[in-house]
Every structure is written in C-alpha cells, then in structure tokens.
Coordinates of C-alpha atoms and ligand atoms in Angstrom, one line a residue:
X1 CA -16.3 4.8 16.3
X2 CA -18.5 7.9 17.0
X3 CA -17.1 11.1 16.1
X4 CA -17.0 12.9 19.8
X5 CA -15.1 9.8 20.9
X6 CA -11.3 11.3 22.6
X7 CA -9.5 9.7 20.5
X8 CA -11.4 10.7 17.4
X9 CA -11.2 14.4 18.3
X10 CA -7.5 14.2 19.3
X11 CA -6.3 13.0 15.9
X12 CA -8.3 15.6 13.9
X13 CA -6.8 18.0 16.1
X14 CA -3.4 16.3 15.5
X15 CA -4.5 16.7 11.4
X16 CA -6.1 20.2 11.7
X17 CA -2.8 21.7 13.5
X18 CA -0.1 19.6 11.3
X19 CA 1.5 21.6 8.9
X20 CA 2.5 18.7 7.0
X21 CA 0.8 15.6 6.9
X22 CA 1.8 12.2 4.6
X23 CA -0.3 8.9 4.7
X24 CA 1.4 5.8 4.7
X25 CA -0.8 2.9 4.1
X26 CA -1.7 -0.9 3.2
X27 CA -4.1 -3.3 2.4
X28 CA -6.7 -2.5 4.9
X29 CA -6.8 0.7 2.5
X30 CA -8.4 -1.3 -0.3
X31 CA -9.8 -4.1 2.0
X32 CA -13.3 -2.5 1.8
X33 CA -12.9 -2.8 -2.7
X34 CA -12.8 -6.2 -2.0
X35 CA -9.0 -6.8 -2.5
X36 CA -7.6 -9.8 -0.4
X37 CA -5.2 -8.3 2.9
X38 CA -2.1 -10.5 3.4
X39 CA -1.6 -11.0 6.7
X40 CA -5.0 -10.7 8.4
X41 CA -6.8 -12.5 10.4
X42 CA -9.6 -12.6 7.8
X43 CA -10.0 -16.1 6.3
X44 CA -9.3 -14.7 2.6
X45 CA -5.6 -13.0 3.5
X46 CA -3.8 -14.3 1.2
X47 CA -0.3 -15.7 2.7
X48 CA -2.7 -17.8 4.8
X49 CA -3.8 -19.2 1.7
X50 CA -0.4 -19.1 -0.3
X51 CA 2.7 -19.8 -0.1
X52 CA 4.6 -16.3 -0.4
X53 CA 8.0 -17.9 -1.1
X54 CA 6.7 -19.9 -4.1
X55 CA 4.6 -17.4 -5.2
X56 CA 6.3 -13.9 -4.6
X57 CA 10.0 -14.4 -4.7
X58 CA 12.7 -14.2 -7.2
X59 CA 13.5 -18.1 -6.0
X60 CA 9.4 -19.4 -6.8
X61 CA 9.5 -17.2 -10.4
X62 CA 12.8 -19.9 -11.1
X63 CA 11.0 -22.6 -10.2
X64 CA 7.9 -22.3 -11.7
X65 CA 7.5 -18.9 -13.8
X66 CA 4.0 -20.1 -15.1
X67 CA 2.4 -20.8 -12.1
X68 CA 3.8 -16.6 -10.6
X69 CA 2.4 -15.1 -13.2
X70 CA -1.0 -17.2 -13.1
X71 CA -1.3 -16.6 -9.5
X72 CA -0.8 -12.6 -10.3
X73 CA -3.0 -12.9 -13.0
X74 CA -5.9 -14.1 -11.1
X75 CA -5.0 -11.4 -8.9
X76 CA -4.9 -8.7 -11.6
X77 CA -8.7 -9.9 -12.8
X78 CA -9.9 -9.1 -9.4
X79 CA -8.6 -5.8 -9.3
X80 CA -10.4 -5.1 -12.6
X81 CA -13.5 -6.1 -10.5
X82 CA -12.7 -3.6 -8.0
X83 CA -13.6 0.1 -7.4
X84 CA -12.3 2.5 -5.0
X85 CA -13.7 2.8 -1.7
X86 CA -14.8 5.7 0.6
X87 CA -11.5 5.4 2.1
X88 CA -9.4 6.0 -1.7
X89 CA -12.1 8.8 -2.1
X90 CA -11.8 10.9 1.1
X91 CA -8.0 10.8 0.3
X92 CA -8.6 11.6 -3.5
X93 CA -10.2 14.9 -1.8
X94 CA -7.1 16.0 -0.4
X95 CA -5.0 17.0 -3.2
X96 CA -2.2 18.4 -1.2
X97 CA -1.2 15.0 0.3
X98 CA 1.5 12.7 -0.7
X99 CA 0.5 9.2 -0.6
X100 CA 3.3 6.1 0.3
X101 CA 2.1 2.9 -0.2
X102 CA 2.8 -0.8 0.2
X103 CA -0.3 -1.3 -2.2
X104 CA 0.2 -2.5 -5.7
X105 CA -3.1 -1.5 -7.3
X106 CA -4.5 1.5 -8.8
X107 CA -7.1 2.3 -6.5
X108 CA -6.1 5.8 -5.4
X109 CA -5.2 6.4 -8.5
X110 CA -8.4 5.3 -10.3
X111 CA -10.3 7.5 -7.1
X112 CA -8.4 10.6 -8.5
X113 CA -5.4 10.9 -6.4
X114 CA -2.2 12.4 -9.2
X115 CA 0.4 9.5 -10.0
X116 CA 2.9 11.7 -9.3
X117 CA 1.3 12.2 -5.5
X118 CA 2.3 8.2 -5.0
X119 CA 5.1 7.0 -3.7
X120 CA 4.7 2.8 -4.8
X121 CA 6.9 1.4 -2.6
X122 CA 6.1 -2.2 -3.6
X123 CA 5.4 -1.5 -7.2
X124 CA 2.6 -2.0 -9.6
X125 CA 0.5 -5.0 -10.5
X126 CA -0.9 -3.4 -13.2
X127 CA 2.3 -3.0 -15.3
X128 CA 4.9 -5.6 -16.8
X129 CA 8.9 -5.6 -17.1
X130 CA 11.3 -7.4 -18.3
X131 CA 12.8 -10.1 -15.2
X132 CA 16.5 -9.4 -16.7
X133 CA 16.0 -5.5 -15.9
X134 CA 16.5 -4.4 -19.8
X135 CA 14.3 -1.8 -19.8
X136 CA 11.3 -2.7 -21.0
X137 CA 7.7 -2.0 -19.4
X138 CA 4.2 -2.2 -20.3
X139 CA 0.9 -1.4 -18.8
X140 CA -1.2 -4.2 -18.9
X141 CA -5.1 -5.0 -19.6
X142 CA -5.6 -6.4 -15.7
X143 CA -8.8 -7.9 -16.6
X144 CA -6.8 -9.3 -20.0
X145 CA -3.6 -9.7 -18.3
X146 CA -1.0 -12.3 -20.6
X147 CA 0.2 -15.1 -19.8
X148 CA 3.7 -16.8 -19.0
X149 CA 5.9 -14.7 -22.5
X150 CA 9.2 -13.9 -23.0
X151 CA 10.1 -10.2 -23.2
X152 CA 9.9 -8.9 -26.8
X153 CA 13.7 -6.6 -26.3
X154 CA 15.7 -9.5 -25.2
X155 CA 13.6 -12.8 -24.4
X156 CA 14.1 -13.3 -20.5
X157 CA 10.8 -14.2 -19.0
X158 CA 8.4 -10.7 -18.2
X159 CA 7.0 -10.7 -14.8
X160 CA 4.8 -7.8 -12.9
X161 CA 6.5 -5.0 -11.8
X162 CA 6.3 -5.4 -8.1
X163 CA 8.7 -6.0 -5.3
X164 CA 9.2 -9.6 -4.2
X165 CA 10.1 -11.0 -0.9
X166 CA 14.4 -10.5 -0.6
X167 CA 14.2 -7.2 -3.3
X168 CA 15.0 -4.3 -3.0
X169 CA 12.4 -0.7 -3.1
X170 CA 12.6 1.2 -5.5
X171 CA 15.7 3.8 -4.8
X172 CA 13.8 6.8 -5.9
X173 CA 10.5 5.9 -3.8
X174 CA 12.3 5.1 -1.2
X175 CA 14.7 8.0 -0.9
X176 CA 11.8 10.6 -1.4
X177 CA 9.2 8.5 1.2
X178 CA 12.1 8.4 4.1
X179 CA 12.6 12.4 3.3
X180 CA 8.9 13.3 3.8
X181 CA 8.7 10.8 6.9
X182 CA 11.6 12.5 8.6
X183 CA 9.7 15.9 8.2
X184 CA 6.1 15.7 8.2
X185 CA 4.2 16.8 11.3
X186 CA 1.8 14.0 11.1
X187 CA 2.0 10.3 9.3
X188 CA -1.4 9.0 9.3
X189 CA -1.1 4.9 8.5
X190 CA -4.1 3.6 7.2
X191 CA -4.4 -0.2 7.3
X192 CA -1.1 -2.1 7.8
X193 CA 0.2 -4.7 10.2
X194 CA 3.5 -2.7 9.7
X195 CA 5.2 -5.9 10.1
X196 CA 6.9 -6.0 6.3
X197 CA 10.2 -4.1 6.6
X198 CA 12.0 -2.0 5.4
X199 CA 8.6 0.0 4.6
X200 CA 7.5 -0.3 8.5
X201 CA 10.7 1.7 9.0
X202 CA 9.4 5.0 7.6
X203 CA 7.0 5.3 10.8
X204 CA 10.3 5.1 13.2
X205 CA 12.0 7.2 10.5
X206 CA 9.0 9.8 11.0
X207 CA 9.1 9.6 15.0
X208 CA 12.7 9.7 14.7
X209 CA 12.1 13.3 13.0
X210 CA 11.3 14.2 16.2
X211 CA 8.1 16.6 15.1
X212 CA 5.8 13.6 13.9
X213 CA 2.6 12.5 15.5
X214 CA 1.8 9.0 14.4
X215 CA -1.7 8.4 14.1
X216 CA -2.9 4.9 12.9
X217 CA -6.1 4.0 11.8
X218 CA -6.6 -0.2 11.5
X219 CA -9.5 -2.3 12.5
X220 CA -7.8 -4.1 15.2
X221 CA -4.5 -3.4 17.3
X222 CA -0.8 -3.6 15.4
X223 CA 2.3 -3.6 15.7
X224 CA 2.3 0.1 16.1
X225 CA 0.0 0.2 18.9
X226 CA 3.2 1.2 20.9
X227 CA 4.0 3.8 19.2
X228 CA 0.7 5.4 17.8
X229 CA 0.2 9.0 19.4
X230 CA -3.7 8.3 18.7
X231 CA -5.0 4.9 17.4
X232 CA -8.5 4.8 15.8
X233 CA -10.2 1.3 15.8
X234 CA -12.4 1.1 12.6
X235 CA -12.5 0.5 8.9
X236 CA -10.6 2.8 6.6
X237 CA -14.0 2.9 4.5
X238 CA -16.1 4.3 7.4
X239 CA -13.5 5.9 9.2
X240 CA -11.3 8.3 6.8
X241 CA -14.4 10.2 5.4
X242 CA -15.1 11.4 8.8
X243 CA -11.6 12.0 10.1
X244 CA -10.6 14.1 6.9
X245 CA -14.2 16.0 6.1
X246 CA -13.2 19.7 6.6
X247 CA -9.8 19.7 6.8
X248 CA -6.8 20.6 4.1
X249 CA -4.2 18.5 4.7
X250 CA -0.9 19.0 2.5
X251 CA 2.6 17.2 2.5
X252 CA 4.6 19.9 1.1
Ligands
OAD1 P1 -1.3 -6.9 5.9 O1 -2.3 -7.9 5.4 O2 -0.1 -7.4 6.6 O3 -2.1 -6.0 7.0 C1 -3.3 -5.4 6.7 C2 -3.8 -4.6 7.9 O4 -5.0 -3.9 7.5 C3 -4.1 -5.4 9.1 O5 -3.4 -4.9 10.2 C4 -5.6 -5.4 9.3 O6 -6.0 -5.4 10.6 C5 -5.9 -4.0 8.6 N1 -7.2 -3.9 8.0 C6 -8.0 -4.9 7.4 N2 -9.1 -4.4 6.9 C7 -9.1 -3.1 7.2 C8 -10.0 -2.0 7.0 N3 -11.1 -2.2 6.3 N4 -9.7 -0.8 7.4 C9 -8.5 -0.6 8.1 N5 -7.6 -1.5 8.4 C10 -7.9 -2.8 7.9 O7 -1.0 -5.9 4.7 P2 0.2 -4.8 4.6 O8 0.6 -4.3 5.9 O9 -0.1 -3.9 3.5 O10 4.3 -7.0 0.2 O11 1.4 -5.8 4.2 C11 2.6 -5.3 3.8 C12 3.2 -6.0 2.7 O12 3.2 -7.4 3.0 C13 2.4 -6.0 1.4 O13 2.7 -4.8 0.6 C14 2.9 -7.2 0.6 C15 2.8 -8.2 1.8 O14 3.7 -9.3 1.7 C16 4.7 -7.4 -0.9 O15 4.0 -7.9 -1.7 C17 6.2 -7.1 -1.2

C-alpha cells in the first residue's frame, strides 16, 4: 500500500475528522509477533490444525481437561516468545483510544496501551480461574504456565480465563464495547475475519449508530468487505504506523 493511494487518504481523512474513534480488532493484530491466526488461510491458523470443539469448549475441557490445558499451555509459551509489533505500538501511541478485542494475549498491553483502555472480549490467556466460577483468579507465569490442578478454594479443575466456543462475553466488556460501537464516529477493525459472533456484531452495532464509518484494515478481503466505508489491503505491522502517524485519535 503506498500512502497517496485513495483509499489510504480517505480513511485518514475518515480518522483525522472523527471525533470519536474505537479499534476493534483480532489476530491479524498480533499475526506479525508471531502468534498463530485461527481462521486464516495461512498454513499455521490454528482451527485448521485443531480441533476447536475438543480443544476450546466447555464439552472438550469434560472430556479430556489435561490435554485443554496442555494445548493452552503450549500456547501460553509462545506468547512469552512474542513481542509486540509495529501494529501494538502505533496503537500504544494513541492514548486516547479504547481498544475491544477478540485477542487473548497481552500484547497491547505489554506495547503500553492502559488495561483499563481494553475491552477483552474473549478473555485472558495469561490468567487462571476456577472452572466452577468460585472466584478465584491468578496471573500466570506464560512461559511457566501449570499444568492440569485443581483450584486451591474449592478443588474443581482451573482452566484459562478465556471464552470458549457456546460461552458467554463477559457482561461488563460487552455492555461497555456495544455502547462505544453505537457512538463512535469511526470503528477501525484491524485484522479479523469477523466471522465469530456475537463480537462481529459490534461493527453492525456501530453502523447501526448511524454516525460510524467502518474502516477495516486486513491483508485480504472479509467478511466486511460489504460493509467497510474504506478497506485497506495490508498488514497491520506495516500498515497502522502510517495510517495513525500524526493524528490524535480518542474514544471518549
Ligand atoms: P481469524 O483467524 O478468524 O481472522 C484473522 C484475520 O486477520 C483474517 O481475516 C486474516 O486475513 C487477517 N490477517 C492475518 N494476518 C494479518 C496481518 N498481518 N495484518 C492484518 N490482518 C491480518 O481471527 P479472529 O477474527 O480474531 O475466539 O477470530 C475471532 C475469534 O475466533 C478468536 O477470538 C477466537 C477464534 O475462535 C475464541 O477463542 C473464543
């Protein structure tokens, strides 16, 4: 992408002008760290290598808790591998922005963007709870992470705190990244086949608002296409750094 390409200047004209901007994104945002998409066409995504109904669902944890949590703990050691990319940064430089995410890991986070800036709508890899919902939660070491152990309050099994297939969001997430959808000016989605609902809803939520331009940044077309007011075709990594240089974007 060059940068006096239309479609380039047209959505940092749609950024420049917006009084309120949010960015809604997924794995293509941490793609460039080296952390495995899902649904890709790249060889590595990982639900064409495994099975997400064995492996992230309440039903796979019941049949076979040990194998869950290895599979998330292999998981976890590669995020400790990982670092934040241009893409986490160029956010990270915009403190003013509110962040919702289908991403589990810390990467904005470890980039600099505030915790309380991220709306996780699919949880955290990189903390435990308690399966039975008793209350208890822990950060974990991800490139330590435990194995397979039953939770020390009231011995049901202790699982990653992330959202598995057939859960539900977290309420409070959810409520506050459906409020900011409906009234931003601009929703920028960063890498997501926006095919995993009901996060994929927020972009109708935000069109829906009636003010919202919905500009998408992915390396190939998606399921938004349609309904995109600009898409950019690149990575996140070479792409963000460009679009945001200059600007001041808030949410709020
Ligand atoms: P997907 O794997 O479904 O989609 C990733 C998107 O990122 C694709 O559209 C790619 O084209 C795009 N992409 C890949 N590399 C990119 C890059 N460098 N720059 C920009 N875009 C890039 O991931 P999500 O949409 O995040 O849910 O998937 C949503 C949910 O499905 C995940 O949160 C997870 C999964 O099942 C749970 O675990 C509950």
């Amino acid at each position: 992408m060059t940068l006096d390409e239309p479609s380039f200047l047209e959505a940092r004209s749609i950024l420049a002008s917006a009084e309120r901007v949010a960015v809604f994104s997924g794995a293509g945002l941490s793609a460039e760290s080296g952390i495995s998409t899902f649904r890709d066409q790249e060889p590595d995504a990982l639900w064409s290598r495994f099975d997400p109904m064995l492996l992230a669902s309440v039903e796979g944890f019941a049949e076979n808790p040990g194998r869950v949590i290895d599979w998330y703990n292999w998981r976890r050691a590669k995020l400790a591998q990982a670092t934040p990319n241009p893409a986490h940064l160029a956010l990270a430089a915009q403190p003013g922005l509110v962040h919702i995410t289908q991403n589990v890991d810390d990467l904005l986070e470890r980039a600099g963007v505030s915790p309380e800036r991220i709306l996780r709508l699919h949880g955290a890899i990189d903390i435990d709870c308690c399966h039975a919902v008793c209350g208890f939660e822990e950060r974990v070491d991800v490139a330590n992470a435990p194995p397979l152990r039953p939770c020390p309050r009231c011995g049901a099994p202790v699982r990653p705190a992330v959202v598995w297939f057939g859960e539900r969001l977290p309420e409070a997430a959810w409520q506050r990244s459906e409020a900011i959808s409906a009234a931003v000016d601009c929703l920028l989605v960063v890498g997501t086949s926006a095919t995993v609902y009901p996060a994929a809803n927020l972009v109708h939520r935000a069109i829906a608002g009636g003010r919202a331009k919905i500009v998408v940044l992915n390396t190939r077309r998606s399921e938004l296409t349609g309904a995109a007011h600009v898409e950019l075709l690149g990575t996140a990594g070479s792409t963000l750094p460009k679009l945001l240089r200059g600007l001041s974007l808030h949410s709020d």
